JSON list of C-alpha atoms in Angstrom, two decimals:
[
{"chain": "A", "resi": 1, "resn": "UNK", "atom": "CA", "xyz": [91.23, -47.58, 256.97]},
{"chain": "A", "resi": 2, "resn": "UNK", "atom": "CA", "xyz": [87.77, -47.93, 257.29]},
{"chain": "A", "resi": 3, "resn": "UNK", "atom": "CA", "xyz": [85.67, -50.84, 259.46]},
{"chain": "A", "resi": 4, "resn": "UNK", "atom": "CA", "xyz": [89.21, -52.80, 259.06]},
{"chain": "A", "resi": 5, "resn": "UNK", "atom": "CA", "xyz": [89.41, -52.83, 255.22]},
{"chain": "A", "resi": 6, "resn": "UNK", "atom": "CA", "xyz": [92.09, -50.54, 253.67]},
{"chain": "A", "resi": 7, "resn": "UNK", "atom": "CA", "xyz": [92.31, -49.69, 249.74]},
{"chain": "A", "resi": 8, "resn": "UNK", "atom": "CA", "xyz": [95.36, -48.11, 247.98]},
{"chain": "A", "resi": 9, "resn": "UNK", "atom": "CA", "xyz": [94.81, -45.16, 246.14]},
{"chain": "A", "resi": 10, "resn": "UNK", "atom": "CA", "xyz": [95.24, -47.15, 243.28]},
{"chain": "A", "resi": 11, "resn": "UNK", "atom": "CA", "xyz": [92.67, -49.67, 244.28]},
{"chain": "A", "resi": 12, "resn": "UNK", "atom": "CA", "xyz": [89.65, -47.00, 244.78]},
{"chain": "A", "resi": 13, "resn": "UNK", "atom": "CA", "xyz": [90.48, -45.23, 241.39]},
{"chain": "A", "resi": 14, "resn": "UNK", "atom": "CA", "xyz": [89.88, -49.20, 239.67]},
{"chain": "A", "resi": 15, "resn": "UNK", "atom": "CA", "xyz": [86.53, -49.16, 242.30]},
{"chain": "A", "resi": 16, "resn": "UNK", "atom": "CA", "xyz": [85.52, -45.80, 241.24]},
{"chain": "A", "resi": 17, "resn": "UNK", "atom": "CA", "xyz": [85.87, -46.72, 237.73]},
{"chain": "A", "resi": 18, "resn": "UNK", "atom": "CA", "xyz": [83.76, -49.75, 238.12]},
{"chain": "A", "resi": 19, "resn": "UNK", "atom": "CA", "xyz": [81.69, -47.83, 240.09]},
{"chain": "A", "resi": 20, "resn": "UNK", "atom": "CA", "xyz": [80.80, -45.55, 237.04]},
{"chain": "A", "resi": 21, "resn": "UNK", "atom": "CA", "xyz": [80.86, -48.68, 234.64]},
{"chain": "A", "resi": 22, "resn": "UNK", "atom": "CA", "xyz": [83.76, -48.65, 233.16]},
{"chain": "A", "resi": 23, "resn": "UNK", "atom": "CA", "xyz": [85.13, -52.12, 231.76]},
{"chain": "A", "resi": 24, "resn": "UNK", "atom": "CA", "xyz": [88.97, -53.06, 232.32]},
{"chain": "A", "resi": 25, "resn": "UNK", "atom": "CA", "xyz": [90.18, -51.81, 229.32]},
{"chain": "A", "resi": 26, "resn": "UNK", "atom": "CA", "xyz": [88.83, -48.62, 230.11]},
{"chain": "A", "resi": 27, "resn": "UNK", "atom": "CA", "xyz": [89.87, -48.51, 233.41]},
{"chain": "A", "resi": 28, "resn": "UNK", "atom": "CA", "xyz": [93.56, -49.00, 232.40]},
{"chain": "A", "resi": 29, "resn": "UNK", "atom": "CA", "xyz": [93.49, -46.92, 229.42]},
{"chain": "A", "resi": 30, "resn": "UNK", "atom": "CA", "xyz": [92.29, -43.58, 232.25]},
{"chain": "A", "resi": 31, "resn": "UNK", "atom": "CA", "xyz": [94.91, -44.82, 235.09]},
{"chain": "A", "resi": 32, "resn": "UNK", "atom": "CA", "xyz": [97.79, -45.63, 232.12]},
{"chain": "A", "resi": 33, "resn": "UNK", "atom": "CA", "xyz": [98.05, -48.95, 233.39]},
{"chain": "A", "resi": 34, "resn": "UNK", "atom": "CA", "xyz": [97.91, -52.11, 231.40]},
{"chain": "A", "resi": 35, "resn": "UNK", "atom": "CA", "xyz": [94.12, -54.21, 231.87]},
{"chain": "A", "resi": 36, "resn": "UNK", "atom": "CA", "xyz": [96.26, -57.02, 233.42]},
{"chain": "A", "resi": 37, "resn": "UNK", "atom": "CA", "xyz": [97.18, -54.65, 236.40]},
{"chain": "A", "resi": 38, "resn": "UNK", "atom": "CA", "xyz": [93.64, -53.62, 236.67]},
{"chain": "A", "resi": 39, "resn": "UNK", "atom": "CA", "xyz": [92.28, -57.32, 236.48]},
{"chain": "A", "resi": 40, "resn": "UNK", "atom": "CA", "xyz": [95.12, -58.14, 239.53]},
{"chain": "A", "resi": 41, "resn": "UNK", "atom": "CA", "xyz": [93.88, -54.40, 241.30]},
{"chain": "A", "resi": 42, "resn": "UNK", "atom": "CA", "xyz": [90.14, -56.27, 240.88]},
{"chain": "A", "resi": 43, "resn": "UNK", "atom": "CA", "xyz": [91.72, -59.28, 242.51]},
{"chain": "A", "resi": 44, "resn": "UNK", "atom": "CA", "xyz": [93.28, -57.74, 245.60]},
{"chain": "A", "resi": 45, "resn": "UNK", "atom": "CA", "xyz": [89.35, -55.32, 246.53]},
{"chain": "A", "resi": 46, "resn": "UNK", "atom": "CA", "xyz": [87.98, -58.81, 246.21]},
{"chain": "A", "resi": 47, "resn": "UNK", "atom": "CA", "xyz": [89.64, -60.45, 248.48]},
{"chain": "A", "resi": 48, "resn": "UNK", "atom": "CA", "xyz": [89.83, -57.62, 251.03]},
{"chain": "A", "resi": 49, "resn": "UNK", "atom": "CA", "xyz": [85.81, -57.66, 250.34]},
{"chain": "A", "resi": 50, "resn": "UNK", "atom": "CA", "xyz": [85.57, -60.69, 250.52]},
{"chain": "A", "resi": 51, "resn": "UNK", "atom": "CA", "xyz": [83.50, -60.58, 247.70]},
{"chain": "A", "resi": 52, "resn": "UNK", "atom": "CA", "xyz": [83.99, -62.27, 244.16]},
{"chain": "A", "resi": 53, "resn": "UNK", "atom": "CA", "xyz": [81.92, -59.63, 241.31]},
{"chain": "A", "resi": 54, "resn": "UNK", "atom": "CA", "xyz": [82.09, -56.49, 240.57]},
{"chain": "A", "resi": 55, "resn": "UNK", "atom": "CA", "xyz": [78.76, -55.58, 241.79]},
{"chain": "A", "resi": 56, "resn": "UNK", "atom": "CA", "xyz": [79.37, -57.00, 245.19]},
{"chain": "A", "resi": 57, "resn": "UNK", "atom": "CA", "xyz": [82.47, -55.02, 245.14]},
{"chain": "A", "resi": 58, "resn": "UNK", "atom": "CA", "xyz": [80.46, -51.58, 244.97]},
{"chain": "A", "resi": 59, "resn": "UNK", "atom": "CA", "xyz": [77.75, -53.04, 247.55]},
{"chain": "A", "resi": 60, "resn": "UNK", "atom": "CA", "xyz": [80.77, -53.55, 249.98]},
{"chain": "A", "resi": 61, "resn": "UNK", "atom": "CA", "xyz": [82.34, -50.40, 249.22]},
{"chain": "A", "resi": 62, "resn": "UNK", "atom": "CA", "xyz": [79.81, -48.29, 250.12]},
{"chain": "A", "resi": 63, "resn": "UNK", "atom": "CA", "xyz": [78.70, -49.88, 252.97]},
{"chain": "A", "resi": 64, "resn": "UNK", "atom": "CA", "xyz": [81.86, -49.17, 254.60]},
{"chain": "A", "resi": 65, "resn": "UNK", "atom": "CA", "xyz": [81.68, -46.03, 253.68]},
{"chain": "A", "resi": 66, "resn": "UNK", "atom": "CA", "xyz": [84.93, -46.53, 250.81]},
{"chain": "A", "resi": 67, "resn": "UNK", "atom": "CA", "xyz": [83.43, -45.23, 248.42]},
{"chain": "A", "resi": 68, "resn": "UNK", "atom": "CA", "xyz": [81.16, -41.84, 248.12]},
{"chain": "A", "resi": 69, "resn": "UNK", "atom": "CA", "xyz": [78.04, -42.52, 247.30]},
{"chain": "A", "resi": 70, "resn": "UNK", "atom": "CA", "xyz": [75.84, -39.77, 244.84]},
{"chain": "A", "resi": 71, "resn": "UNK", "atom": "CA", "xyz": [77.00, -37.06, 242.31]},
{"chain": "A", "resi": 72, "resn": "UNK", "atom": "CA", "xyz": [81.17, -36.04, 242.46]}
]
């Protein structure tokens, strides 16, 4: 938990994918999950955000340090 906001494992592989660009469908196909679940995965880091677009997502992400920022 980081600065109060805590993301399942789950959650930060759909915010890393995002993160690189990838669209739903993508996203799903990697993690072997349908796009639904990652659309309701999407759902759940915006509210816990408190942000409502994907971009916004990443901002918030790495300012709290939830998501590594630079070359994996």
């Amino acid at each position: 938990e980081r600065n109060g906001v805590s993301l399942t494992e789950r959650e930060q592989e759909v915010l890393a994918g995002i993160a690189r660009g990838e669209r739903s469908k993508e996203i799903a196909a990697r993690m072997g999950i349908s796009r639904r679940t990652v659309e309701a995965y999407l759902t759940s880091i915006y509210t816990k955000l408190q942000v409502d677009s994907r971009s916004a997502a990443i901002v918030a992400a790495i300012e709290r340090g939830l998501l590594p920022v630079g070359p994996q």
